[in-house]
mmCIF file of C-alpha atoms in Angstrom:
data_model
loop_
_atom_site.group_PDB
_atom_site.id
_atom_site.type_symbol
_atom_site.label_atom_id
_atom_site.label_comp_id
_atom_site.label_asym_id
_atom_site.label_seq_id
_atom_site.Cartn_x
_atom_site.Cartn_y
_atom_site.Cartn_z
ATOM 1 C CA ALA S 9 -23.018 7.387 0.201
ATOM 2 C CA ALA S 10 -20.413 9.819 1.890
ATOM 3 C CA ASP S 11 -20.437 13.653 1.477
ATOM 4 C CA ASP S 12 -16.809 13.429 1.559
ATOM 5 C CA PRO S 13 -15.396 13.469 -2.438
ATOM 6 C CA GLN S 14 -12.601 12.119 -1.004
ATOM 7 C CA TYR S 15 -13.961 9.495 1.799
ATOM 8 C CA GLY S 16 -11.239 6.759 0.699
ATOM 9 C CA ARG S 17 -8.907 8.588 2.984
ATOM 10 C CA SER S 18 -11.289 9.841 5.532
ATOM 11 C CA LEU S 19 -13.046 6.475 6.247
ATOM 12 C CA THR S 20 -10.439 4.328 8.404
ATOM 13 C CA LEU S 21 -10.822 0.387 8.196
ATOM 14 C CA ARG S 22 -9.496 -1.595 11.205
ATOM 15 C CA MET S 23 -9.388 -5.197 11.973
ATOM 16 C CA TYR S 24 -8.593 -6.824 15.496
ATOM 17 C CA TRP S 25 -7.899 -10.651 15.698
ATOM 18 C CA ASP S 26 -8.535 -12.591 19.007
ATOM 19 C CA GLY S 27 -9.108 -9.948 21.394
ATOM 20 C CA ASN S 28 -6.091 -7.989 20.814
ATOM 21 C CA GLU S 29 -6.285 -4.288 21.537
ATOM 22 C CA ASP S 30 -4.140 -3.123 18.797
ATOM 23 C CA PRO S 31 -5.373 -3.481 15.242
ATOM 24 C CA ALA S 32 -4.028 -6.136 13.018
ATOM 25 C CA VAL S 33 -5.059 -3.976 10.124
ATOM 26 C CA GLU S 34 -5.202 -0.099 9.830
ATOM 27 C CA SER S 35 -5.425 1.781 7.018
ATOM 28 C CA PRO S 36 -7.748 4.130 4.980
ATOM 29 C CA ILE S 37 -10.460 2.229 3.099
ATOM 30 C CA GLY S 38 -9.430 3.161 -0.240
ATOM 31 C CA ASP S 39 -5.780 2.686 0.213
ATOM 32 C CA PHE S 40 -6.374 -0.847 1.661
ATOM 33 C CA PHE S 41 -8.262 -1.430 -1.890
ATOM 34 C CA ALA S 42 -4.947 -0.377 -3.737
ATOM 35 C CA VAL S 43 -6.325 3.204 -4.468
ATOM 36 C CA GLY S 44 -4.578 6.067 -2.887
ATOM 37 C CA HIS S 45 -5.389 9.842 -2.449
ATOM 38 C CA GLY S 46 -8.972 9.440 -1.820
ATOM 39 C CA GLN S 47 -9.560 8.838 -5.280
ATOM 40 C CA LEU S 48 -12.152 6.592 -7.108
ATOM 41 C CA ARG S 49 -11.226 4.144 -9.589
ATOM 42 C CA TYR S 50 -11.321 0.557 -10.837
ATOM 43 C CA VAL S 51 -8.905 -2.408 -9.711
ATOM 44 C CA ASN S 52 -8.835 -5.735 -11.039
ATOM 45 C CA SER S 53 -6.542 -7.803 -9.271
ATOM 46 C CA LEU S 54 -6.671 -11.464 -7.364
ATOM 47 C CA PRO S 55 -7.092 -10.480 -3.742
ATOM 48 C CA VAL S 56 -8.792 -6.911 -3.905
ATOM 49 C CA ALA S 57 -11.398 -5.584 -6.894
ATOM 50 C CA VAL S 58 -13.162 -2.148 -7.125
ATOM 51 C CA THR S 59 -15.929 -1.788 -9.247
ATOM 52 C CA SER S 60 -18.893 0.705 -9.477
ATOM 53 C CA ASP S 61 -16.997 3.634 -10.225
ATOM 54 C CA GLY S 62 -14.979 3.135 -7.214
ATOM 55 C CA ARG S 63 -17.782 2.637 -4.848
ATOM 56 C CA ALA S 64 -17.792 -1.355 -4.496
ATOM 57 C CA GLN S 65 -14.859 -2.433 -2.748
ATOM 58 C CA ASN S 66 -14.152 -6.408 -2.472
ATOM 59 C CA CYS S 67 -11.509 -8.190 -0.804
ATOM 60 C CA TYR S 68 -10.157 -11.940 -1.013
ATOM 61 C CA TRP S 69 -7.258 -11.950 1.508
ATOM 62 C CA PRO S 70 -7.694 -15.259 3.672
ATOM 63 C CA MET S 71 -7.928 -13.792 7.205
ATOM 64 C CA PRO S 72 -7.876 -16.813 9.699
ATOM 65 C CA PHE S 73 -8.419 -15.923 13.418
ATOM 66 C CA HIS S 74 -8.531 -18.449 16.675
ATOM 67 C CA LYS S 75 -11.274 -17.107 18.547
ATOM 68 C CA SER S 76 -12.503 -13.966 17.674
ATOM 69 C CA ALA S 77 -12.466 -11.154 14.900
ATOM 70 C CA ARG S 78 -13.539 -7.256 15.105
ATOM 71 C CA ILE S 79 -13.833 -5.188 12.130
ATOM 72 C CA THR S 80 -14.518 -1.652 12.258
ATOM 73 C CA LEU S 81 -15.107 1.413 9.859
ATOM 74 C CA THR S 82 -14.596 4.818 11.000
ATOM 75 C CA ASN S 83 -15.531 8.194 9.634
ATOM 76 C CA ASP S 84 -12.319 10.348 10.891
ATOM 77 C CA SER S 85 -13.524 13.335 8.996
ATOM 78 C CA LYS S 86 -14.373 16.515 11.073
ATOM 79 C CA GLN S 87 -16.508 18.072 8.381
ATOM 80 C CA TYR S 88 -18.274 15.404 6.012
ATOM 81 C CA ARG S 89 -20.969 12.935 7.246
ATOM 82 C CA VAL S 90 -21.607 9.238 5.910
ATOM 83 C CA GLY S 91 -25.129 8.835 4.909
ATOM 84 C CA CYS S 92 -24.933 5.047 4.618
ATOM 85 C CA ALA S 93 -22.658 2.149 4.123
ATOM 86 C CA PHE S 94 -23.125 -1.579 3.092
ATOM 87 C CA TRP S 95 -21.071 -4.601 3.798
ATOM 88 C CA TYR S 96 -20.875 -8.401 3.873
ATOM 89 C CA VAL S 97 -18.743 -10.631 5.655
ATOM 90 C CA ASP S 98 -18.424 -14.304 4.728
ATOM 91 C CA TYR S 99 -16.818 -16.762 7.193
ATOM 92 C CA GLU S 100 -16.403 -20.301 7.938
ATOM 93 C CA GLU S 101 -16.377 -21.614 11.307
ATOM 94 C CA VAL S 102 -13.714 -24.818 12.033
ATOM 95 C CA ASN S 103 -13.132 -26.894 15.001
ATOM 96 C CA GLY S 104 -9.523 -25.295 15.344
ATOM 97 C CA LEU S 105 -6.284 -23.864 13.629
ATOM 98 C CA PRO S 106 -3.060 -24.811 14.123
ATOM 99 C CA PRO S 107 -1.281 -22.849 16.652
ATOM 100 C CA GLU S 108 1.291 -21.591 14.292
ATOM 101 C CA THR S 109 -1.355 -20.151 11.601
ATOM 102 C CA ALA S 110 -0.041 -16.679 10.442
ATOM 103 C CA LEU S 111 -2.617 -13.992 10.865
ATOM 104 C CA PHE S 112 -3.411 -11.332 8.130
ATOM 105 C CA HIS S 113 -1.803 -7.808 8.814
ATOM 106 C CA ALA S 114 -2.077 -4.564 6.789
ATOM 107 C CA GLN S 115 -0.294 -0.844 7.897
ATOM 108 C CA TYR S 116 -0.869 2.314 6.202
ATOM 109 C CA ARG S 117 2.304 4.821 6.551
ATOM 110 C CA GLN S 118 2.725 8.253 5.201
ATOM 111 C CA GLU S 119 5.398 10.816 4.758
ATOM 112 C CA TYR S 120 4.627 14.285 3.548
ATOM 113 C CA PRO S 121 6.972 14.533 2.241
ATOM 114 C CA ALA S 122 9.230 11.936 2.211
ATOM 115 C CA LYS S 123 12.050 12.505 4.413
ATOM 116 C CA MET S 124 15.319 13.536 2.839
ATOM 117 C CA GLY S 125 18.479 11.649 3.549
ATOM 118 C CA GLN S 126 16.797 8.299 4.408
ATOM 119 C CA ASP S 127 14.563 5.570 2.308
ATOM 120 C CA TYR S 128 10.803 5.760 2.465
ATOM 121 C CA LEU S 129 9.858 3.434 5.164
ATOM 122 C CA ILE S 130 7.295 0.775 4.189
ATOM 123 C CA LEU S 131 7.171 -1.714 6.947
ATOM 124 C CA ASP S 132 9.378 -2.468 9.897
ATOM 125 C CA ALA S 133 7.900 -5.836 11.519
ATOM 126 C CA GLN S 134 9.017 -8.267 14.309
ATOM 127 C CA GLY S 135 8.426 -11.780 14.693
ATOM 128 C CA ARG S 136 8.001 -14.481 12.141
ATOM 129 C CA GLY S 137 6.145 -14.196 9.043
ATOM 130 C CA HIS S 138 5.919 -13.499 5.257
ATOM 131 C CA TYR S 139 5.188 -10.534 3.115
ATOM 132 C CA VAL S 140 2.349 -10.700 0.653
ATOM 133 C CA GLY S 141 1.928 -6.949 -0.655
ATOM 134 C CA THR S 142 2.599 -3.171 -1.394
ATOM 135 C CA VAL S 143 0.278 -0.545 -2.522
ATOM 136 C CA LEU S 144 2.364 2.704 -2.834
ATOM 137 C CA SER S 145 0.796 6.024 -3.579
ATOM 138 C CA VAL S 146 2.898 9.164 -4.537
ATOM 139 C CA ARG S 147 1.918 12.787 -5.129
ATOM 140 C CA THR S 148 4.486 14.675 -7.006
ATOM 141 C CA ARG S 149 6.121 18.080 -5.785
ATOM 142 C CA THR S 150 8.121 18.391 -8.839
ATOM 143 C CA ALA S 151 7.482 17.612 -12.364
ATOM 144 C CA SER S 152 8.932 14.803 -14.281
ATOM 145 C CA TRP S 153 9.880 11.019 -13.318
ATOM 146 C CA PHE S 154 9.834 10.442 -9.850
ATOM 147 C CA GLY S 155 10.282 6.316 -9.950
ATOM 148 C CA GLU S 156 14.317 5.830 -9.859
ATOM 149 C CA GLY S 157 14.007 4.731 -6.094
ATOM 150 C CA ASP S 158 15.034 1.124 -5.757
ATOM 151 C CA ASP S 159 13.290 -1.086 -3.283
ATOM 152 C CA ARG S 160 15.008 -2.580 -0.142
ATOM 153 C CA PHE S 161 14.377 -5.668 1.746
ATOM 154 C CA PHE S 162 16.218 -6.320 4.776
ATOM 155 C CA ILE S 163 15.333 -9.841 6.423
ATOM 156 C CA ASP S 164 16.146 -11.129 10.046
ATOM 157 C CA GLY S 165 18.128 -8.032 10.740
ATOM 158 C CA ALA S 166 20.471 -7.958 7.932
ATOM 159 C CA GLN S 167 22.625 -4.658 7.264
ATOM 160 C CA GLU S 168 22.665 -5.004 3.736
ATOM 161 C CA PRO S 169 19.464 -5.791 1.679
ATOM 162 C CA GLN S 170 18.983 -9.405 0.639
ATOM 163 C CA LEU S 171 16.371 -8.191 -2.073
ATOM 164 C CA ARG S 172 17.330 -4.925 -3.792
ATOM 165 C CA GLY S 173 15.792 -3.784 -6.883
ATOM 166 C CA THR S 174 16.694 -1.520 -9.698
ATOM 167 C CA GLY S 175 14.046 1.069 -9.788
ATOM 168 C CA THR S 176 10.146 1.845 -8.466
ATOM 169 C CA GLU S 177 8.608 0.411 -11.785
ATOM 170 C CA ASP S 178 10.369 -2.437 -11.970
ATOM 171 C CA TYR S 179 9.545 -3.492 -8.515
ATOM 172 C CA PHE S 180 6.218 -3.270 -9.384
ATOM 173 C CA CYS S 181 6.876 -5.197 -12.564
ATOM 174 C CA ASP S 182 6.269 -2.450 -15.328
ATOM 175 C CA ALA S 183 9.222 -0.848 -17.148
ATOM 176 C CA TRP S 184 10.148 2.565 -18.592
ATOM 177 C CA GLY S 185 7.597 4.558 -16.448
ATOM 178 C CA PHE S 186 3.924 3.902 -15.464
ATOM 179 C CA ARG S 187 1.030 3.648 -17.537
ATOM 180 C CA GLU S 188 -2.385 2.753 -16.148
ATOM 181 C CA PHE S 189 -3.195 -1.095 -16.427
ATOM 182 C CA ASP S 190 -4.298 -3.788 -13.904
ATOM 183 C CA ARG S 191 -3.286 -7.580 -13.671
ATOM 184 C CA PRO S 192 -3.931 -10.289 -11.158
ATOM 185 C CA PHE S 193 -0.723 -9.498 -9.060
ATOM 186 C CA TYR S 194 0.545 -5.916 -10.036
ATOM 187 C CA GLY S 195 -0.832 -3.010 -11.376
ATOM 188 C CA VAL S 196 -1.052 0.742 -12.010
ATOM 189 C CA VAL S 197 -4.350 2.331 -10.731
ATOM 190 C CA MET S 198 -3.080 5.962 -11.267
ATOM 191 C CA GLY S 199 0.025 6.567 -13.505
ATOM 192 C CA LYS S 200 0.126 10.066 -14.998
ATOM 193 C CA TRP S 201 3.446 11.360 -13.290
ATOM 194 C CA GLU S 202 4.643 14.059 -15.747
ATOM 195 C CA ASP S 203 3.350 17.129 -13.969
ATOM 196 C CA VAL S 204 3.448 18.726 -10.638
ATOM 197 C CA GLY S 205 0.728 17.356 -8.143
ATOM 198 C CA ALA S 206 0.165 14.285 -10.305
ATOM 199 C CA TYR S 207 -1.384 11.493 -8.640
ATOM 200 C CA ILE S 208 0.214 7.536 -8.684
ATOM 201 C CA SER S 209 -0.897 4.320 -7.011
ATOM 202 C CA VAL S 210 0.603 1.117 -7.730
ATOM 203 C CA TYR S 211 0.151 -2.404 -6.389
ATOM 204 C CA ARG S 212 2.243 -5.633 -6.230
ATOM 205 C CA TRP S 213 1.081 -8.495 -4.398
ATOM 206 C CA HIS S 214 3.808 -11.627 -3.376
ATOM 207 C CA ILE S 215 1.148 -13.955 -3.360
ATOM 208 C CA ASN S 216 3.175 -16.716 -5.894
ATOM 209 C CA ASP S 217 6.449 -15.294 -4.061
ATOM 210 C CA PRO S 218 6.092 -14.162 -0.537
ATOM 211 C CA VAL S 219 9.077 -12.801 1.445
ATOM 212 C CA HIS S 220 9.625 -15.104 4.226
ATOM 213 C CA PHE S 221 11.210 -13.779 7.683
ATOM 214 C CA ALA S 222 11.847 -15.614 11.032
ATOM 215 C CA LYS S 223 12.857 -12.735 13.173
ATOM 216 C CA SER S 224 12.073 -9.503 11.679
ATOM 217 C CA LEU S 225 11.662 -7.799 8.238
ATOM 218 C CA LYS S 226 12.136 -3.966 7.157
ATOM 219 C CA VAL S 227 11.023 -3.034 3.766
ATOM 220 C CA THR S 228 12.122 0.407 2.373
ATOM 221 C CA ILE S 229 12.099 2.275 -0.993
ATOM 222 C CA GLU S 230 14.358 5.348 -2.412
ATOM 223 C CA HIS S 231 12.494 8.372 -3.503
ATOM 224 C CA LYS S 232 14.828 9.588 -6.447
ATOM 225 C CA GLY S 233 13.975 10.812 -9.968
ATOM 226 C CA VAL S 234 14.615 14.035 -12.007
ATOM 227 C CA MET S 235 15.481 17.298 -10.290
ATOM 228 C CA PHE S 236 15.711 20.501 -11.708
ATOM 229 C CA ASP S 237 17.711 23.726 -10.879
ATOM 230 C CA ASP S 238 15.952 27.319 -10.538
ATOM 231 C CA GLN S 239 16.075 27.898 -14.305
ATOM 232 C CA GLY S 240 14.354 24.493 -14.904
ATOM 233 C CA LYS S 241 17.412 22.818 -16.411
ATOM 234 C CA VAL S 242 17.783 19.126 -15.573
ATOM 235 C CA ILE S 243 20.428 18.660 -12.674
ATOM 236 C CA SER S 244 20.166 14.709 -12.384
ATOM 237 C CA GLY S 245 17.837 11.932 -13.431
ATOM 238 C CA PHE S 246 18.719 10.211 -10.152
ATOM 239 C CA MET S 247 18.392 12.496 -7.144
ATOM 240 C CA GLU S 248 16.399 12.649 -4.075
ATOM 241 C CA ARG S 249 13.022 14.336 -4.203
ATOM 242 C CA PRO S 250 10.561 15.449 -1.959
ATOM 243 C CA ASP S 251 7.448 14.063 -3.152
ATOM 244 C CA LEU S 252 4.436 13.010 -0.876
ATOM 245 C CA PHE S 253 4.695 9.280 -0.156
ATOM 246 C CA SER S 254 2.164 6.779 1.270
ATOM 247 C CA SER S 255 1.919 2.951 1.464
ATOM 248 C CA VAL S 256 0.109 -0.049 2.843
ATOM 249 C CA ALA S 257 2.242 -3.015 3.795
ATOM 250 C CA TYR S 258 0.550 -6.497 3.652
ATOM 251 C CA TRP S 259 1.821 -9.408 5.581
ATOM 252 C CA TYR S 260 1.008 -12.655 7.602
#
């Protein structure tokens, strides 16, 4: 019961494990549940699901911790109040976890607009772990197709990406543009990209195909597509675009 019609962006979800002062999870609540731009949409995937016209948000990511867990929800709006919020947190107590147990992380980023001359950065993480998912949201500033950008995974400090995709929709397991659908491991929550100001949100869960790293992982994606000249004539179908990019990276 939030007054802000786009409360998915103004409410921030944070999670802290084992007394750490820095949150392992920090994201607008809508984006964490794969719905960007503060919109209200349905999601039907394996680790997250959204029902009740976008108001019931359910998460099934395993989130182990050794000693303590703290989960907060903050209203960052300076204009709107939140009348009420309801939640359940289910947990299981065990005698102990192996010291090497990987902990859950999720990090939101945005570039408004995406920086010209360089890829959009999704994640730059240090240490050992495995990557399990991406939510990408785009708002177009130019008409037509935005998604010719390739995904790139740089593992353990590699100068060249060991994983290099063939286009934005290909990384998100679709083809020849986007249209709205949902699947257990990938989906297009918002997919109308033809007009200026269009909203796009897509998700890809690397649950069966995690990306393992021993020292570091850097994940980027190009922001390329169709661009026009001042007369509206197509210059290129594979050119950098200054669209508004935001994302959530998920890893252990």
